Amino acid sequence: MNTKLNTEFDAIVVGSGMTGGMAAKELCERGLKTLVLDRGVAFEHGTSFVTEHKRPFELPRHGRVPKEELNDVYSTQGKVYLFDEATKHLFVKDNEQPYIQEKPYDWIRANQVGGRSLMWARQTYRWGPQDFTANQVDGHGVDWPIRYDDIAPWYDYVEGFVGISGRAEGLRHLPDGQFLPPMEMTAVEKNAKMAIEAAFENRRMTIGRCAVLTQELNGRAPCHYCGECERGCSTRSFFSAVSVSLPAAAATGNMTLRPNSIVESILYDAKTNRASGVRVIDSVTHEVTEYRSKLLFMCASCLGTTQIMLNSKSAEFPEGIANGSGALGHYLGDHHMGIDASGFTDAFDDRYYSGSRPNGIYIPRFRNLDAASRRSDYVRGFAYQGSSWRAGAERGAVQEGIGIDFKNKLRDPGPWEMQLWGYGETLPNYDNHCRLSPTAVDQWGIPQLIVSAGWGDNELAMRKDCAECAQEMMEAAGFRDISVNDNLEDNPQGLAIHEMGTARMGRDPQTSVLNAFNQAHEVPNLFVTDGACMTSTAVQNPSITYMALTARAVDYAVKEMASGNI
């Protein structure tokens, strides 16, 4: 046991990514001495951006990862669209941190302070009123204990800090936020928008709502469109915990940040019915330290948090801390994806674009919003993200041709192509779950996580409609050589990297883990604000909702502490 460190704090935050960074900022700014623990390596703004702006010829393998390394070391992480030689250091090595897939499940994990906030796609859409009542309306899952009006002020607050570029559309089911000026659509996207909205009364295309600055905000510079966001952003235009929220927490003087700190379990004091702290294993030395605090925020990602809570057993909680309901580990959800539609157009060969826009377009959900859009074959809905571009010289690798004339043609832009990618909501399902292995442990002696999750009939019916709608919209927009694919087998749960639901919020302690303020029903000083807290998945990218819930929960927790209730 390490007894040399300061081990007493007002608050502990487990995880330093999207929600952990926000929790740290909010707690520190309210004066709490806060310990932030992350199992990953140390990572700092600027100095850790070792591949930022490097060209392929400056990398040892020109950006590629050898097939043997992909298969042996990064068998799961290597499936992510942004994984390459320049980014692989951001991901865990699958062979060193195993988990058990009872059904195919891609658990994408980060390997550093800042977590996955360093490689997210930055799409930030508010949930609408219908998303907080859907479970109650159609009977799937338990009712959310909050409504849109409860979280709306916190969306405002977080958006003002993060910096979201986007366009107001006046849609009730996709509420507008506090937007910076929107990025510009390409000529092809503008034309597609006009054609689709003219052909379909209830469909709308807008520029993506994106956590990348288009104007200066709090000393952060606007984006310069270099296009390699995941390698690091020295200008802080790209929102990440490392570049924005953790520096804000550090500026208070109240944060202690410890990397290489694997939280093995939560300590529980039966006399006070409180979480008294955490037991931590140093990932390098394997030394064990126990840290104590009055308040504990779990922000280790959905599955990471759940693994820790399940492993936190006591006489009072033999199945994991705060798990009297038996819901902990169940109702694991993710967005189903893998539907894409692409097509070409020759109508804008005289048009191009400037730079590499770190954003795309968005077509919000338009099914099951009212009587006119109601479907009889499935509930909930789907949305699309997409983009357009002109192929460059790289197209020569797959085109027929030889000689100087062929090479000269490659100097000119290729044809315009546009693509839509469908994403759909997943219904709460008790059988989609994770649990601890009774026999297999990792190199630190922690039980490995068994994950078992798949898609149901509702998701499959939704996918069919999603593909058909993509086809008809591409046709309405005048594209040629349209191709629509449903790549379900290549997109198991987890690969959307929006996993959520395993410690859900709810009104009834018998069926949920957390209350309306992300507070454990059974352990008053324990809060969970990462994806594990979600009661349903909606269809929108969830990160801005996670952060809004986190800020709201900290506000509540600090007030409860001041009142002596925690």
XYZ file of C-alpha atoms in Angstrom:
566
model
C 0.000 0.000 0.000
C 1.360 3.436 -0.963
C 1.094 5.710 2.090
C 3.264 8.582 0.839
C 0.706 10.261 -1.415
C -1.974 12.734 -0.408
C -5.002 10.476 -0.328
C -7.726 12.741 1.114
C -9.863 14.885 -1.199
C -13.240 16.590 -1.267
C -14.157 14.834 -4.504
C -12.815 12.111 -6.756
C -13.544 11.898 -10.478
C -12.834 8.571 -12.169
C -12.057 9.197 -15.827
C -10.807 12.349 -17.525
C -12.589 12.353 -20.873
C -15.756 14.031 -22.045
C -17.638 13.802 -18.747
C -14.671 13.450 -16.416
C -13.159 16.662 -17.730
C -16.465 18.475 -17.301
C -16.964 17.103 -13.785
C -13.425 18.136 -12.835
C -13.943 21.662 -14.155
C -17.259 22.130 -12.371
C -16.096 20.672 -9.055
C -12.826 22.608 -9.030
C -14.499 25.885 -9.956
C -16.827 25.397 -6.992
C -13.841 25.148 -4.671
C -13.622 21.394 -4.100
C -10.176 19.822 -3.888
C -10.612 17.234 -6.597
C -8.618 14.151 -7.556
C -8.971 13.073 -11.190
C -7.912 9.496 -11.924
C -7.308 8.020 -15.363
C -6.037 4.568 -16.257
C -4.333 5.921 -19.377
C -0.928 7.505 -19.810
C -0.178 11.179 -19.212
C -1.207 13.406 -22.111
C -0.942 17.178 -22.379
C -2.200 19.798 -24.775
C 0.371 20.619 -27.447
C 3.381 18.645 -26.279
C 1.589 15.309 -26.684
C 0.342 16.077 -30.208
C 3.323 14.246 -31.692
C 1.811 13.579 -35.133
C -0.128 16.817 -35.614
C 0.292 18.155 -39.186
C 2.773 15.433 -40.126
C 2.496 14.314 -43.736
C 2.490 10.615 -44.677
C 6.116 10.696 -45.837
C 7.137 11.954 -42.383
C 5.763 8.827 -40.709
C 7.845 5.619 -40.635
C 5.190 3.590 -42.465
C 3.559 6.461 -44.358
C 0.453 6.289 -42.197
C -0.212 2.580 -42.489
C -0.285 -0.017 -39.719
C 1.109 -3.458 -40.663
C -1.515 -6.163 -41.023
C 0.219 -8.335 -38.429
C 0.052 -5.513 -35.880
C -3.609 -4.892 -36.679
C -4.469 -8.553 -36.216
C -2.326 -9.251 -33.155
C -2.383 -5.970 -31.218
C -5.306 -3.837 -32.408
C -7.860 -6.404 -33.556
C -10.785 -4.294 -32.273
C -9.399 -0.755 -32.113
C -8.161 -1.058 -35.698
C -11.761 -1.134 -36.962
C -12.285 2.557 -36.154
C -12.354 4.829 -39.201
C -9.659 7.157 -37.830
C -7.230 4.449 -36.705
C -3.876 4.619 -38.496
C -0.175 5.000 -37.779
C -0.635 8.619 -36.691
C -3.378 7.857 -34.152
C -2.763 4.326 -32.897
C -1.063 5.612 -29.731
C -4.445 7.013 -28.650
C -5.992 3.537 -28.404
C -5.499 0.659 -25.991
C -3.702 -2.437 -27.199
C -6.368 -5.116 -27.351
C -3.933 -7.909 -26.545
C -2.965 -6.160 -23.283
C -6.472 -5.223 -22.094
C -8.755 -8.112 -23.093
C -12.488 -8.507 -22.658
C -14.805 -11.370 -23.561
C -17.308 -11.080 -26.415
C -20.200 -13.433 -25.771
C -21.707 -11.831 -28.860
C -19.695 -9.691 -31.296
C -19.045 -6.358 -29.598
C -16.413 -3.749 -30.443
C -15.302 -1.954 -27.277
C -13.338 1.072 -28.441
C -11.098 2.424 -25.678
C -8.650 5.270 -25.240
C -5.172 4.977 -23.777
C -4.510 8.424 -22.322
C -5.683 11.285 -20.147
C -8.516 12.975 -22.027
C -9.939 9.649 -23.128
C -11.993 9.483 -26.281
C -12.571 13.246 -26.260
C -9.351 13.334 -28.294
C -10.793 11.352 -31.174
C -14.541 11.944 -31.183
C -16.324 13.179 -34.312
C -17.506 16.310 -32.434
C -21.133 16.038 -33.556
C -23.285 17.742 -30.920
C -27.064 17.525 -31.126
C -29.489 18.203 -28.319
C -32.047 15.584 -27.519
C -35.614 16.733 -28.055
C -38.687 16.540 -25.791
C -39.779 13.300 -27.469
C -36.545 11.561 -26.495
C -37.228 11.951 -22.772
C -40.795 10.613 -23.047
C -40.340 7.833 -25.628
C -39.976 5.039 -23.074
C -43.160 6.122 -21.333
C -45.070 6.498 -24.603
C -44.216 3.203 -26.299
C -43.526 1.097 -23.214
C -39.932 0.108 -23.928
C -37.656 0.649 -20.931
C -38.476 2.753 -17.867
C -39.522 6.380 -17.903
C -36.789 8.978 -17.821
C -36.895 10.835 -14.466
C -36.259 14.138 -16.257
C -37.743 16.023 -19.193
C -36.215 18.305 -21.793
C -36.985 21.435 -19.782
C -34.898 20.052 -16.895
C -31.774 19.791 -19.006
C -32.282 22.699 -21.440
C -30.531 25.324 -19.238
C -27.582 22.970 -18.879
C -27.368 22.490 -22.625
C -27.144 26.294 -22.828
C -24.432 26.372 -20.197
C -22.267 23.617 -21.660
C -22.640 24.795 -25.255
C -21.419 28.232 -24.219
C -18.277 26.667 -22.777
C -17.612 24.035 -25.447
C -18.328 26.164 -28.515
C -20.761 24.653 -31.035
C -20.980 25.803 -34.636
C -24.324 25.211 -36.298
C -27.452 26.608 -37.894
C -30.774 27.188 -36.135
C -33.571 25.249 -37.849
C -36.534 25.741 -35.504
C -37.256 22.025 -35.156
C -38.981 20.929 -31.954
C -37.511 17.422 -32.110
C -33.958 18.744 -32.667
C -33.850 21.885 -30.514
C -31.574 24.742 -31.493
C -28.694 25.597 -29.201
C -26.184 28.337 -28.454
C -24.487 28.331 -31.839
C -21.399 29.929 -33.283
C -21.656 30.728 -37.023
C -22.237 27.576 -39.097
C -19.700 26.060 -41.444
C -20.593 26.344 -45.105
C -22.110 23.566 -47.154
C -20.564 22.685 -50.499
C -22.414 23.540 -53.699
C -23.454 19.906 -54.039
C -24.811 19.804 -50.480
C -26.743 23.036 -50.964
C -28.333 21.614 -54.087
C -29.155 18.322 -52.350
C -30.709 20.230 -49.459
C -33.025 22.175 -51.766
C -34.015 19.087 -53.738
C -34.675 16.869 -50.716
C -36.657 19.492 -48.809
C -38.729 20.214 -51.923
C -39.476 16.529 -52.486
C -40.197 15.553 -48.857
C -42.212 17.889 -46.683
C -40.972 16.626 -43.319
C -37.275 16.189 -44.139
C -34.575 18.739 -43.468
C -30.872 18.883 -44.249
C -28.587 21.150 -42.248
C -24.885 21.598 -41.705
C -23.590 19.487 -38.839
C -23.672 20.927 -35.331
C -20.053 20.567 -34.417
C -17.780 21.201 -31.406
C -15.221 22.990 -33.568
C -14.944 26.769 -33.365
C -15.761 29.042 -36.280
C -14.834 32.153 -34.321
C -12.663 32.952 -31.301
C -14.011 31.799 -27.935
C -12.311 32.338 -24.576
C -8.879 32.591 -26.158
C -9.389 29.592 -28.437
C -8.826 30.251 -32.138
C -11.254 29.370 -34.935
C -10.573 26.260 -36.975
C -8.163 26.597 -39.901
C -9.527 23.491 -41.677
C -6.361 21.383 -41.626
C -8.572 18.303 -41.419
C -6.638 16.045 -39.042
C -8.439 16.818 -35.791
C -7.762 13.479 -34.123
C -3.987 14.081 -34.185
C -4.360 17.035 -31.837
C -5.426 20.647 -32.181
C -2.826 23.169 -31.003
C -5.242 26.059 -31.545
C -7.825 24.436 -29.220
C -10.450 24.879 -31.948
C -11.424 21.216 -31.540
C -13.034 20.660 -28.138
C -11.360 18.013 -26.010
C -10.884 17.538 -22.297
C -7.106 17.869 -22.695
C -7.322 21.192 -24.521
C -10.281 22.854 -22.795
C -11.980 21.419 -19.696
C -8.984 19.963 -17.837
C -6.946 23.185 -18.269
C -9.941 25.084 -16.846
C -9.953 22.752 -13.845
C -6.189 23.048 -13.404
C -6.374 26.852 -13.493
C -8.291 26.827 -10.198
C -5.438 25.183 -8.317
C -7.903 22.624 -6.964
C -7.209 19.685 -9.291
C -4.824 16.800 -8.746
C -4.524 14.649 -11.875
C -3.091 11.142 -11.707
C -2.619 9.097 -14.896
C -1.730 5.389 -14.955
C -4.313 4.911 -12.189
C -6.620 1.937 -12.640
C -9.607 2.062 -10.311
C -10.101 -1.506 -9.169
C -13.167 -0.846 -7.019
C -15.169 1.679 -5.030
C -14.768 1.582 -1.256
C -18.024 1.455 0.704
C -18.657 2.403 4.346
C -21.688 0.501 5.608
C -21.935 2.618 8.770
C -22.513 5.832 6.838
C -23.961 4.246 3.684
C -21.468 6.234 1.631
C -18.786 5.550 -0.931
C -15.677 6.377 1.079
C -13.223 6.356 -1.805
C -11.581 4.134 -4.406
C -8.911 1.450 -4.514
C -6.387 2.203 -7.272
C -3.736 0.051 -8.942
C -0.794 1.803 -10.592
C -0.786 0.444 -14.153
C 3.030 0.472 -14.290
C 4.169 -0.573 -10.809
C 1.020 -2.479 -9.754
C 1.225 -0.633 -6.432
C -2.134 -0.238 -4.648
C -3.355 3.042 -3.138
C -6.668 3.891 -1.479
C -7.961 7.432 -1.960
C -10.750 8.897 0.180
C -13.321 11.561 -0.582
C -16.724 12.897 0.386
C -18.018 12.801 -3.181
C -17.411 10.377 -6.057
C -18.155 10.937 -9.745
C -17.875 7.945 -12.066
C -16.953 9.097 -15.582
C -14.869 6.152 -16.816
C -17.060 5.509 -19.903
C -20.157 3.339 -19.911
C -18.488 -0.058 -19.754
C -15.503 1.104 -17.719
C -17.703 2.576 -15.009
C -19.927 -0.493 -14.974
C -16.962 -2.842 -14.654
C -15.731 -0.909 -11.611
C -19.170 -0.811 -9.980
C -19.785 -4.523 -10.554
C -16.395 -5.245 -8.989
C -17.241 -3.127 -5.916
C -18.812 -5.826 -3.774
C -19.685 -5.824 -0.102
C -22.039 -7.583 2.279
C -24.604 -4.881 1.544
C -24.046 -5.008 -2.226
C -22.959 -8.544 -3.164
C -23.725 -7.928 -6.867
C -21.953 -4.591 -7.110
C -22.311 -1.230 -5.417
C -25.704 0.481 -5.747
C -27.074 -2.591 -7.526
C -30.018 -3.485 -5.349
C -32.230 -3.205 -8.426
C -30.208 -5.720 -10.429
C -30.204 -3.262 -13.342
C -26.458 -2.576 -13.205
C -24.815 -3.952 -16.329
C -28.100 -4.410 -18.207
C -29.844 -2.402 -20.958
C -26.576 -1.836 -22.827
C -27.318 0.151 -25.977
C -25.535 1.749 -28.905
C -26.612 3.325 -32.168
C -26.914 0.892 -35.027
C -25.132 2.062 -38.147
C -23.524 0.734 -41.313
C -26.163 1.894 -43.801
C -24.597 4.074 -46.461
C -25.789 5.557 -49.732
C -23.479 7.172 -52.263
C -23.813 8.768 -55.668
C -22.099 11.038 -58.182
C -23.035 14.236 -59.966
C -21.555 16.134 -62.908
C -23.589 19.276 -62.293
C -20.930 21.211 -60.388
C -17.656 20.431 -62.131
C -16.787 24.138 -62.034
C -17.084 24.274 -58.230
C -14.706 23.286 -55.442
C -14.223 23.987 -51.727
C -11.566 25.459 -49.480
C -9.625 23.399 -46.948
C -10.738 20.231 -45.207
C -13.952 20.991 -43.357
C -14.067 19.014 -40.072
C -17.812 18.524 -40.323
C -20.540 17.162 -42.547
C -24.271 17.511 -43.086
C -27.100 16.188 -40.934
C -30.603 15.002 -41.808
C -32.585 14.825 -38.541
C -35.031 12.098 -37.687
C -38.355 12.321 -39.536
C -40.113 9.058 -38.592
C -42.523 8.458 -35.668
C -42.737 12.099 -34.661
C -46.480 12.543 -35.217
C -49.468 10.739 -36.693
C -48.419 11.558 -40.251
C -44.937 10.082 -39.827
C -46.000 7.061 -37.752
C -44.727 3.649 -38.830
C -46.492 0.390 -38.060
C -43.394 -1.820 -38.337
C -41.112 -0.153 -35.779
C -40.925 2.574 -33.128
C -38.413 5.415 -32.622
C -36.322 6.613 -35.552
C -33.097 7.197 -37.458
C -31.078 10.091 -38.856
C -28.286 10.603 -41.358
C -24.909 12.208 -41.393
C -23.087 12.752 -44.646
C -20.644 14.698 -46.732
C -19.587 15.516 -50.287
C -16.173 15.817 -51.887
C -14.191 15.651 -55.103
C -11.686 12.841 -55.504
C -8.033 13.821 -55.789
C -5.003 12.197 -57.356
C -5.410 9.144 -55.139
C -8.212 7.969 -57.425
C -5.519 6.941 -59.889
C -4.780 3.906 -57.741
C -8.090 2.300 -58.722
C -8.637 3.729 -62.220
C -7.461 2.261 -65.499
C -4.809 4.266 -67.307
C -1.136 4.740 -67.990
C 1.229 7.378 -69.276
C 1.590 11.142 -69.150
C -1.963 11.963 -70.256
C -3.386 9.789 -67.501
C -1.152 11.433 -64.904
C -2.030 14.920 -66.100
C -5.752 14.198 -65.730
C -5.151 13.280 -62.107
C -3.972 16.835 -61.473
C -7.560 17.998 -61.959
C -10.289 17.288 -59.398
C -12.301 14.146 -59.926
C -16.108 13.956 -60.011
C -18.279 15.084 -57.112
C -19.441 12.306 -54.817
C -21.873 12.500 -51.918
C -22.549 9.954 -49.226
C -25.160 9.530 -46.491
C -24.640 7.387 -43.398
C -27.649 6.195 -41.428
C -27.771 5.916 -37.627
C -30.684 4.504 -35.651
C -31.968 4.318 -32.096
C -31.753 1.038 -30.181
C -34.500 -0.013 -27.785
C -33.672 -0.745 -24.127
C -33.189 -4.501 -23.792
C -32.410 -6.270 -20.514
C -30.615 -9.077 -22.341
C -28.072 -6.654 -23.811
C -25.662 -6.620 -20.910
C -22.179 -6.891 -19.483
C -21.024 -8.872 -16.450
C -17.790 -9.888 -14.760
C -16.071 -13.122 -15.666
C -15.904 -15.516 -12.691
C -12.545 -16.883 -13.872
C -10.701 -14.621 -16.335
C -8.739 -11.636 -15.001
C -6.512 -9.039 -16.642
C -2.838 -8.404 -15.892
C -3.816 -6.365 -12.815
C -5.991 -9.124 -11.375
C -9.285 -7.405 -12.211
C -12.100 -9.626 -13.542
C -12.507 -9.271 -17.283
C -15.760 -7.906 -18.627
C -18.064 -10.202 -20.574
C -20.173 -8.296 -23.098
C -23.300 -9.721 -24.722
C -25.338 -7.401 -26.936
C -27.011 -7.474 -30.317
C -29.762 -5.978 -32.439
C -33.483 -6.718 -32.132
C -36.375 -6.900 -34.582
C -37.145 -3.200 -34.155
C -33.636 -2.197 -35.219
C -33.730 -4.535 -38.219
C -37.072 -3.151 -39.438
C -35.782 0.388 -38.969
C -32.677 -0.361 -41.027
C -34.757 -1.475 -43.992
C -36.669 1.807 -43.987
C -33.467 3.792 -43.444
C -31.858 2.257 -46.532
C -34.960 2.827 -48.674
C -35.228 6.465 -47.584
C -31.560 7.052 -48.364
C -32.089 5.701 -51.867
C -35.097 7.928 -52.546
C -33.362 11.048 -51.231
C -30.287 10.454 -53.374
C -32.562 10.006 -56.382
C -34.513 13.171 -55.563
C -31.229 15.098 -55.378
C -30.302 13.977 -58.887
C -27.292 11.780 -58.186
C -26.228 9.072 -60.630
C -24.700 5.629 -60.058
C -26.363 5.419 -56.665
C -25.247 2.617 -54.386
C -26.956 1.696 -51.097
C -25.463 -0.819 -48.682
C -26.459 -2.274 -45.329
C -23.252 -3.478 -43.701
C -24.849 -4.912 -40.575
C -22.366 -7.754 -40.077
C -19.424 -5.342 -40.088
C -21.065 -3.033 -37.549
C -21.830 -4.857 -34.292
C -22.798 -3.011 -31.152
C -20.008 -0.811 -29.844
C -18.568 0.406 -33.131
C -20.668 3.583 -33.139
C -18.789 4.339 -29.883
C -22.015 5.577 -28.285
C -22.403 2.790 -25.716
C -24.783 3.666 -22.900
C -27.432 2.485 -20.467
C -25.846 0.051 -17.995
C -26.478 2.141 -14.838
C -29.629 3.845 -15.955
C -31.499 6.752 -14.433
C -35.074 6.166 -13.370
C -37.838 7.065 -10.963
C -37.995 3.709 -9.160
C -35.016 2.334 -7.172
C -36.357 -1.151 -7.882
C -35.756 -0.806 -11.631
C -32.937 1.727 -11.977
C -29.553 2.621 -10.501
C -29.665 6.434 -10.520
C -32.183 9.166 -9.748
C -33.005 12.330 -11.685
C -29.683 13.941 -10.713
C -27.451 10.987 -11.658
C -27.174 10.125 -7.969
C -27.185 6.464 -6.966
C -30.512 5.636 -5.324
C -28.783 3.588 -2.637
C -25.470 5.447 -2.135
C -26.102 9.206 -1.866
C -22.563 10.464 -2.558
C -22.042 8.314 -5.658
C -22.815 9.901 -9.042
C -22.577 8.416 -12.547
C -22.657 10.857 -15.470
C -21.054 9.051 -18.402
C -22.984 6.984 -20.930
C -23.881 4.376 -18.325
C -26.512 6.740 -16.884
C -28.691 6.891 -19.989
C -32.212 5.489 -19.901
C -32.547 5.268 -23.686
C -30.270 6.000 -26.654
C -32.314 8.400 -28.827
C -30.641 8.793 -32.239
C -28.535 11.916 -31.706
C -24.843 11.751 -30.873
C -24.886 11.746 -27.061
C -21.762 13.591 -25.850
C -23.314 17.040 -25.379
C -26.114 15.410 -23.366
C -23.576 13.575 -21.195
C -21.793 16.864 -20.488
C -25.018 18.737 -19.724
C -26.083 15.992 -17.302
C -22.641 16.135 -15.692
C -22.738 19.893 -15.090
C -26.271 19.568 -13.720
C -25.280 16.714 -11.409
C -22.272 18.599 -10.024
C -24.439 21.631 -9.308
C -26.873 19.427 -7.400
C -24.179 17.469 -5.562
C -22.336 20.551 -4.331
C -25.573 22.079 -3.058
C -26.443 18.818 -1.297
C -23.010 18.776 0.323
C -23.473 22.345 1.535
C -26.843 21.367 3.016
C -25.317 18.411 4.836
C -27.283 15.826 2.872
C -24.162 14.194 1.444
